[in-house]
Amino acid sequence: MAAGHGLDWPALFATRAERMKASEIRELLKLLDQPDVISFAGGIPDPALFPAEEFGAALTAALSGDTKGAALQYSVSEGYRPLREWLVTRMASLGVTCTADNIVITSGSQQALDYLGKLFLSKGDTALVGWPTYLGALQAFNAYEPNYDRLTPLANRPAADYRETAAAKGGAVKFAYASADFANPTGETLSESARSSILDLATELDIAVIEDAAYQSLRYDGDEIPPLLALDIARTGSIEASRTIYCGSFSKTLAPGLRVGWVCAAKPVISKLVLIKQAADLHSATLNQMAIHTVASRGFEAQLAKIRDSYRARRDAILAALDRHMPDGVTWTRPNGGMYVWVTLPEGFDGAALLAESLKTERVAFVPGRAFFADGSGANTIRLSFSCASEAMIDEGIKRLGRVIGRG
Ligand SMILES: Cc1ncc(COP(=O)(O)O)c(C=O)c1O
């Protein structure tokens, strides 16, 4: 190779690297730093709502007295036992009876998605996902070179059809992935019958269900609907007999920077995830798990009440602003929780082109919807996140967005 030229790296990379592409969302996060841009782009919590003082006290306590050695030491891959015990109680409050052996702590629920891809997907297998679905899940699964087929709760095709489609592509259907509450990107919640229909299909196909519960605690109104895992246990009699793998996270409720999430599932799944974790990163940061445990056990419900009040007001503000400022022909979801409103523009609109125009002329950012579709459709959709903007900024931002769409 001639001096001055780098290696042909792509020729050395594994085939799985071909499907690893930069996320539009990560690129867009850079825009949040520009003060004159009103951003509905990043789906991140408002840092003003983090329980920073409580974490300060918890970290100081963990690093003093009897616990300081353990806080800084290697620990078990399953996760910090008191945190897993606290989660047993939390899961019980959601209708899930389990023990600490049904729980492994992960570095955010994103790590759980990667590990589950690694555990279930051989190259060419099929994962069932929504059109659209969480982009980070597609990115995590893509590394394992799967095919995707479309999950449409309440309107699924016959099981045999899914099975034959997967076989024709050289693999088997392994799991259905769904966010039951306030999904990213749509903000939508699955009704109890939609949840049942996913469990019905999964039972017929004899596959796992991955329940992404990242936003589960962020309900602003309406009645709680039992998680897929709770409905599954109600059918089968116990978590050991259930097929649902629940991925939880403290990112949207306490602090994403600490990277603490969990998986709750039947023991054979947890045991394998523990082995995967051992090989990948040994364990999640002990100090972070201790701090999360202290802050959660002292005031999880109070923290939830605080963030729900703030986000509810912003959700109300964005829906009112959309009603006021959107031109005819534009439709959007009306979420009962979470951080997102999903907007569908008239046919012919392209969300990515609209973003470029919107940034140039109106200084408003959002996420074009196409990246959330495993089949590359959805060009005329955009995702708005209301979690980080003040109510006044929301109205101004949606007014500007209405203008740029109106100019079409
Ligand atoms: C639906 C969904 N799942 C999982 C995650 C990953 O979150 P974390 O790894 O911080 O738990 C996110 C983050 O935005 C998300 O929106």
Coordinates of C-alpha atoms and ligand atoms in Angstrom, one line a residue:
M1 CA 0.0 0.0 0.0
A2 CA 1.4 3.4 -1.0
A3 CA 2.6 5.6 1.9
G4 CA 0.1 8.2 3.0
H5 CA -2.9 6.0 2.2
G6 CA -4.8 4.4 5.0
L7 CA -5.8 0.7 5.1
D8 CA -8.9 -0.4 3.2
W9 CA -10.7 -0.7 6.5
P10 CA -14.1 -1.7 5.1
A11 CA -12.5 -4.8 3.4
L12 CA -11.4 -5.9 6.9
F13 CA -14.6 -5.2 8.7
A14 CA -17.0 -8.1 9.4
T15 CA -20.1 -8.1 7.2
R16 CA -22.2 -7.0 10.1
A17 CA -20.4 -3.6 10.1
E18 CA -22.1 -2.8 6.7
R19 CA -25.4 -2.2 8.5
M20 CA -23.9 0.1 11.1
K21 CA -24.8 3.6 10.0
A22 CA -24.6 7.0 11.8
S23 CA -27.9 7.8 13.4
E24 CA -29.7 11.0 12.2
I25 CA -30.6 11.6 15.8
R26 CA -27.0 11.6 17.1
E27 CA -26.0 14.0 14.4
L28 CA -29.0 16.2 15.3
L29 CA -28.1 16.3 19.0
K30 CA -25.3 18.7 18.0
L31 CA -28.0 21.3 17.1
L32 CA -29.2 21.5 20.7
D33 CA -26.1 23.5 21.5
Q34 CA -27.0 26.3 19.1
P35 CA -28.9 28.9 21.2
D36 CA -31.2 30.2 18.4
V37 CA -32.5 26.8 17.4
I38 CA -35.7 25.6 19.0
S39 CA -35.3 21.9 19.1
F40 CA -37.9 19.2 19.2
A41 CA -35.2 16.8 18.1
G42 CA -33.4 14.9 20.9
G43 CA -35.6 12.6 22.9
I44 CA -33.7 13.3 26.2
P45 CA -35.0 14.2 29.7
D46 CA -34.9 17.8 30.9
P47 CA -31.7 18.1 33.0
A48 CA -33.4 20.6 35.2
L49 CA -35.5 17.6 36.5
F50 CA -32.7 15.4 37.5
P51 CA -32.5 14.7 41.2
A52 CA -28.9 16.0 41.3
E53 CA -28.8 16.8 45.0
E54 CA -30.1 13.4 45.9
F55 CA -27.5 11.8 43.7
G56 CA -24.8 13.9 45.4
A57 CA -25.8 12.7 48.8
A58 CA -26.2 9.1 47.6
L59 CA -22.7 9.1 46.0
T60 CA -21.1 10.6 49.0
A61 CA -22.7 8.1 51.3
A62 CA -21.7 5.2 49.0
L63 CA -18.1 6.4 49.0
S64 CA -17.9 6.7 52.8
G65 CA -18.1 4.2 55.6
D66 CA -18.5 0.5 55.1
T67 CA -19.5 0.6 51.4
K68 CA -16.7 2.5 49.9
G69 CA -14.6 -0.6 49.1
A70 CA -17.5 -2.3 47.4
A71 CA -18.6 0.9 45.6
L72 CA -15.2 1.0 43.8
Q73 CA -14.7 -2.7 43.4
Y74 CA -15.6 -5.2 40.7
S75 CA -18.9 -6.9 41.4
V76 CA -21.2 -9.6 40.0
S77 CA -22.6 -9.5 36.5
E78 CA -26.2 -9.9 37.7
G79 CA -26.0 -6.5 39.3
Y80 CA -26.2 -4.9 42.7
R81 CA -28.4 -7.2 44.9
P82 CA -30.2 -4.4 46.8
L83 CA -31.2 -2.7 43.5
R84 CA -32.4 -6.0 42.1
E85 CA -34.5 -6.6 45.3
W86 CA -35.9 -3.1 45.0
L87 CA -36.9 -3.9 41.4
V88 CA -38.7 -7.0 42.5
T89 CA -41.0 -4.8 44.5
R90 CA -41.3 -2.3 41.7
M91 CA -42.2 -5.1 39.2
A92 CA -44.7 -6.5 41.7
S93 CA -46.4 -3.0 41.7
L94 CA -46.8 -3.5 37.9
G95 CA -48.4 -6.9 38.3
V96 CA -45.2 -8.9 37.7
T97 CA -44.4 -11.5 40.4
C98 CA -40.7 -12.4 40.2
T99 CA -37.5 -12.9 42.3
A100 CA -34.1 -11.2 42.1
D101 CA -33.0 -14.2 40.0
N102 CA -35.4 -12.9 37.3
I103 CA -33.5 -9.6 37.0
V104 CA -30.2 -8.6 35.5
I105 CA -29.0 -5.0 35.7
T106 CA -27.8 -3.6 32.3
S107 CA -26.1 -0.4 31.3
G108 CA -29.3 1.2 30.1
S109 CA -32.0 -0.6 28.3
Q110 CA -30.0 0.0 25.1
Q111 CA -27.5 -2.6 26.2
A112 CA -30.3 -5.0 26.9
L113 CA -31.4 -4.6 23.3
D114 CA -27.9 -5.4 22.0
Y115 CA -27.6 -8.4 24.3
L116 CA -31.0 -9.7 23.2
G117 CA -30.1 -9.3 19.6
K118 CA -26.9 -11.3 20.3
L119 CA -28.8 -13.9 22.2
F120 CA -31.6 -14.5 19.7
L121 CA -30.6 -13.5 16.2
S122 CA -28.5 -15.7 13.9
K123 CA -27.8 -14.1 10.6
G124 CA -30.9 -14.2 8.4
D125 CA -33.4 -14.7 11.3
T126 CA -36.4 -12.4 11.5
A127 CA -37.4 -9.9 14.1
L128 CA -41.0 -8.5 14.1
V129 CA -41.0 -4.8 14.7
G130 CA -43.5 -1.9 14.2
W131 CA -43.3 0.3 11.2
P132 CA -42.1 2.7 12.6
T133 CA -40.2 1.5 15.6
Y134 CA -37.4 2.7 18.0
L135 CA -34.4 3.5 15.8
G136 CA -32.0 2.4 18.6
A137 CA -33.6 -1.1 18.6
L138 CA -33.0 -1.4 14.8
Q139 CA -29.4 -0.3 15.3
A140 CA -28.9 -2.8 18.1
F141 CA -30.4 -5.7 16.2
N142 CA -28.8 -4.7 12.8
A143 CA -25.4 -5.8 14.1
Y144 CA -26.8 -9.4 14.1
E145 CA -27.8 -9.2 10.5
P146 CA -31.5 -10.0 10.8
N147 CA -34.5 -9.5 8.5
Y148 CA -37.5 -7.5 9.7
D149 CA -41.1 -8.3 9.2
R150 CA -44.0 -6.0 10.2
L151 CA -45.8 -6.3 13.5
T152 CA -49.3 -4.8 13.3
P153 CA -51.1 -5.5 16.5
L154 CA -54.8 -6.2 16.0
A155 CA -54.2 -6.7 12.2
N156 CA -51.4 -9.2 12.1
R157 CA -51.1 -11.7 9.3
P158 CA -51.7 -15.4 10.0
A159 CA -48.7 -16.9 11.9
A160 CA -48.0 -19.3 9.1
D161 CA -47.4 -16.3 6.8
Y162 CA -44.8 -14.8 9.1
R163 CA -43.2 -18.2 9.4
E164 CA -43.0 -18.9 5.7
T165 CA -41.7 -15.4 4.9
A166 CA -38.9 -15.8 7.5
A167 CA -38.0 -19.3 6.1
A168 CA -37.9 -18.0 2.5
K169 CA -35.3 -15.5 3.8
G170 CA -33.2 -18.3 5.3
G171 CA -34.1 -18.0 9.0
A172 CA -36.8 -18.2 11.6
V173 CA -38.9 -15.7 13.4
K174 CA -37.3 -15.2 16.8
F175 CA -39.0 -12.4 18.6
A176 CA -41.5 -9.6 18.4
Y177 CA -40.2 -6.3 19.7
A178 CA -42.7 -3.7 21.0
S179 CA -42.9 -0.6 23.2
A180 CA -46.3 -0.9 24.8
D181 CA -46.4 2.5 26.5
F182 CA -45.8 5.9 24.8
A183 CA -43.6 4.5 22.1
N184 CA -40.6 6.2 20.6
P185 CA -41.2 7.6 18.0
T186 CA -45.0 7.7 17.9
G187 CA -46.0 8.4 21.5
E188 CA -48.7 5.8 21.1
T189 CA -49.8 3.2 23.7
L190 CA -51.0 -0.3 22.8
S191 CA -54.5 -1.1 24.1
E192 CA -54.9 -4.2 26.3
S193 CA -56.4 -6.0 23.3
A194 CA -53.4 -5.0 21.1
R195 CA -51.1 -6.4 23.8
S196 CA -53.1 -9.6 23.8
S197 CA -52.9 -9.8 20.1
I198 CA -49.1 -9.6 20.2
L199 CA -49.0 -12.4 22.8
D200 CA -51.4 -14.5 20.7
L201 CA -49.2 -14.2 17.6
A202 CA -46.1 -14.9 19.7
T203 CA -47.7 -17.9 21.2
E204 CA -48.7 -19.3 17.8
L205 CA -45.2 -18.7 16.4
D206 CA -43.7 -19.9 19.7
I207 CA -41.3 -16.9 19.8
A208 CA -40.2 -14.4 22.5
V209 CA -41.7 -11.0 23.0
I210 CA -39.3 -8.1 23.9
E211 CA -41.2 -5.4 25.8
D212 CA -39.3 -2.1 25.7
A213 CA -40.6 -0.2 28.7
A214 CA -38.3 2.8 28.6
Y215 CA -41.2 5.2 29.0
Q216 CA -43.6 3.0 31.0
S217 CA -43.5 5.3 34.2
L218 CA -44.2 8.5 32.2
R219 CA -48.0 8.4 32.1
Y220 CA -49.7 11.8 32.3
D221 CA -53.3 10.8 32.1
G222 CA -55.6 7.8 31.4
D223 CA -55.5 4.4 33.2
E224 CA -52.4 2.2 33.5
I225 CA -52.5 -0.8 31.2
P226 CA -50.7 -3.9 32.5
P227 CA -47.3 -4.5 30.9
L228 CA -47.1 -7.3 28.3
L229 CA -45.1 -9.3 30.9
A230 CA -47.9 -9.0 33.4
L231 CA -50.5 -10.1 30.9
D232 CA -48.3 -13.0 29.8
I233 CA -47.9 -14.1 33.5
A234 CA -51.7 -13.8 34.0
R235 CA -52.1 -16.2 31.0
T236 CA -49.3 -18.7 31.8
G237 CA -49.3 -18.6 35.6
S238 CA -45.7 -17.6 36.3
I239 CA -42.8 -15.7 35.0
E240 CA -40.9 -18.9 34.3
A241 CA -43.7 -20.0 31.9
S242 CA -43.9 -16.6 30.2
R243 CA -42.3 -15.6 26.9
T244 CA -42.0 -11.9 27.5
I245 CA -38.7 -10.2 28.2
Y246 CA -39.2 -6.8 29.9
C247 CA -36.5 -4.1 29.4
G248 CA -36.7 -1.4 32.0
S249 CA -34.7 1.8 32.4
F250 CA -34.0 4.5 34.9
S251 CA -32.9 6.9 32.1
K252 CA -36.2 8.7 31.6
T253 CA -37.1 8.8 35.3
L254 CA -33.9 9.4 37.3
A255 CA -30.8 10.0 35.1
P256 CA -29.7 8.6 31.7
G257 CA -26.0 9.4 32.3
L258 CA -25.7 6.8 35.0
R259 CA -26.6 4.1 32.4
V260 CA -28.7 1.9 34.6
G261 CA -31.5 -0.3 33.2
W262 CA -32.7 -3.9 33.8
V263 CA -34.1 -6.9 32.2
C264 CA -36.9 -9.0 33.9
A265 CA -37.6 -12.4 32.4
A266 CA -37.6 -16.1 32.9
K267 CA -34.4 -17.5 34.5
P268 CA -33.0 -19.3 31.4
V269 CA -33.0 -15.9 29.6
I270 CA -31.5 -14.0 32.5
S271 CA -28.7 -16.7 32.9
K272 CA -27.7 -16.3 29.3
L273 CA -27.8 -12.5 29.5
V274 CA -25.5 -12.7 32.6
L275 CA -23.0 -14.7 30.6
I276 CA -23.2 -12.2 27.7
K277 CA -22.7 -9.4 30.2
Q278 CA -19.7 -11.1 31.7
A279 CA -18.1 -11.4 28.4
A280 CA -19.0 -7.9 27.2
D281 CA -18.4 -5.6 30.2
L282 CA -18.3 -7.8 33.4
H283 CA -20.9 -5.6 35.1
S284 CA -22.5 -2.2 35.1
A285 CA -20.8 0.5 37.3
T286 CA -21.2 -0.5 40.9
L287 CA -21.2 3.0 42.2
N288 CA -23.9 4.0 39.8
Q289 CA -26.1 1.1 40.7
M290 CA -25.7 2.0 44.4
A291 CA -26.6 5.6 43.8
I292 CA -29.7 4.6 41.7
H293 CA -30.7 2.2 44.5
T294 CA -30.4 4.9 47.2
V295 CA -32.2 7.6 45.2
A296 CA -35.0 5.2 44.0
S297 CA -35.7 3.7 47.4
R298 CA -35.8 7.1 49.1
G299 CA -38.2 8.8 46.6
F300 CA -39.0 7.2 43.3
E301 CA -42.7 8.1 43.5
A302 CA -42.0 11.7 44.4
Q303 CA -39.6 12.0 41.5
L304 CA -42.2 10.5 39.1
A305 CA -44.8 13.0 40.4
K306 CA -42.5 15.9 39.7
I307 CA -41.4 14.9 36.2
R308 CA -44.9 13.9 35.2
D309 CA -46.3 17.3 36.2
S310 CA -43.6 19.1 34.1
Y311 CA -43.9 16.9 31.0
R312 CA -47.7 16.8 31.1
A313 CA -47.7 20.6 30.9
R314 CA -45.3 20.5 27.9
R315 CA -47.4 17.7 26.3
D316 CA -50.5 19.9 26.7
A317 CA -48.6 22.9 25.3
I318 CA -47.4 21.1 22.2
L319 CA -50.9 19.7 21.4
A320 CA -52.5 23.1 21.9
A321 CA -49.8 24.7 19.6
L322 CA -50.3 22.0 17.0
D323 CA -54.1 22.7 17.0
R324 CA -53.4 26.4 16.6
H325 CA -50.6 26.4 14.0
M326 CA -50.6 23.3 11.8
P327 CA -52.0 23.8 8.3
D328 CA -54.8 21.6 6.9
G329 CA -53.8 18.0 5.9
V330 CA -51.3 17.6 8.8
T331 CA -52.2 15.0 11.5
W332 CA -50.6 14.0 14.7
T333 CA -50.8 11.6 17.7
R334 CA -52.2 12.6 21.1
P335 CA -50.0 10.8 23.5
N336 CA -51.0 10.0 27.1
G337 CA -47.4 10.0 28.2
G338 CA -43.8 9.8 27.2
M339 CA -41.9 12.5 25.2
Y340 CA -43.1 12.4 21.6
V341 CA -45.7 13.5 19.2
W342 CA -45.7 11.9 15.8
V343 CA -46.7 14.1 12.9
T344 CA -47.8 12.9 9.5
L345 CA -47.5 15.4 6.7
P346 CA -49.5 15.2 3.4
E347 CA -48.1 12.7 0.8
G348 CA -45.3 14.1 -1.2
F349 CA -43.6 15.8 1.8
D350 CA -40.1 14.7 2.7
G351 CA -39.2 15.1 6.4
A352 CA -35.5 15.3 5.7
A353 CA -35.9 18.1 3.1
L354 CA -38.3 19.8 5.5
L355 CA -35.7 19.7 8.3
A356 CA -33.0 21.3 6.1
E357 CA -35.5 24.0 5.1
S358 CA -36.8 24.5 8.6
L359 CA -33.2 24.9 10.0
K360 CA -32.3 27.3 7.3
T361 CA -35.4 29.6 7.4
E362 CA -37.0 29.1 10.8
R363 CA -34.3 27.6 13.1
V364 CA -36.5 24.7 14.3
A365 CA -35.2 21.1 14.6
F366 CA -37.0 17.8 14.7
V367 CA -36.3 14.2 13.6
P368 CA -37.4 13.1 10.1
G369 CA -39.4 9.9 10.5
R370 CA -38.0 7.7 7.8
A371 CA -35.1 6.3 9.9
F372 CA -37.7 4.7 12.2
F373 CA -39.0 2.5 9.4
A374 CA -37.2 -0.8 8.9
D375 CA -38.4 -0.8 5.2
G376 CA -37.3 2.8 4.5
S377 CA -40.8 4.2 4.1
G378 CA -42.4 7.0 6.1
A379 CA -40.7 9.9 4.3
N380 CA -43.7 12.2 5.1
T381 CA -43.5 11.7 8.9
I382 CA -41.6 13.6 11.6
R383 CA -41.0 13.1 15.3
L384 CA -41.4 16.0 17.7
S385 CA -40.0 15.7 21.3
F386 CA -41.5 18.0 23.9
S387 CA -39.4 17.1 26.9
C388 CA -36.8 19.8 26.8
A389 CA -38.6 22.9 25.5
S390 CA -40.3 25.5 27.8
E391 CA -44.1 26.0 27.1
A392 CA -43.4 29.5 25.6
M393 CA -40.7 28.0 23.3
I394 CA -43.0 25.2 22.3
D395 CA -45.7 27.6 21.0
E396 CA -43.1 29.7 19.1
G397 CA -41.4 26.6 17.7
I398 CA -44.6 25.0 16.5
K399 CA -45.7 28.3 15.0
R400 CA -42.5 28.4 12.9
L401 CA -42.9 24.8 12.0
G402 CA -46.4 25.4 10.8
R403 CA -45.1 28.3 8.6
V404 CA -42.4 26.1 7.0
I405 CA -44.9 23.3 6.3
G406 CA -47.5 25.8 5.0
R407 CA -44.9 27.0 2.5
G408 CA -44.6 23.3 1.5
Ligands
LIG1 C1 -37.8 3.2 23.2 C2 -36.4 3.3 23.9 N1 -35.8 2.2 24.3 C3 -34.6 2.3 24.8 C4 -33.9 3.4 24.9 C5 -32.5 3.4 25.5 O1 -32.5 4.1 26.7 P1 -31.4 3.7 27.8 O2 -30.4 2.9 27.3 O3 -30.9 5.1 28.3 O4 -32.2 3.0 28.9 C6 -34.5 4.6 24.5 C7 -33.8 5.9 24.6 O5 -34.1 6.9 24.1 C8 -35.8 4.6 23.9 O6 -36.4 5.7 23.4

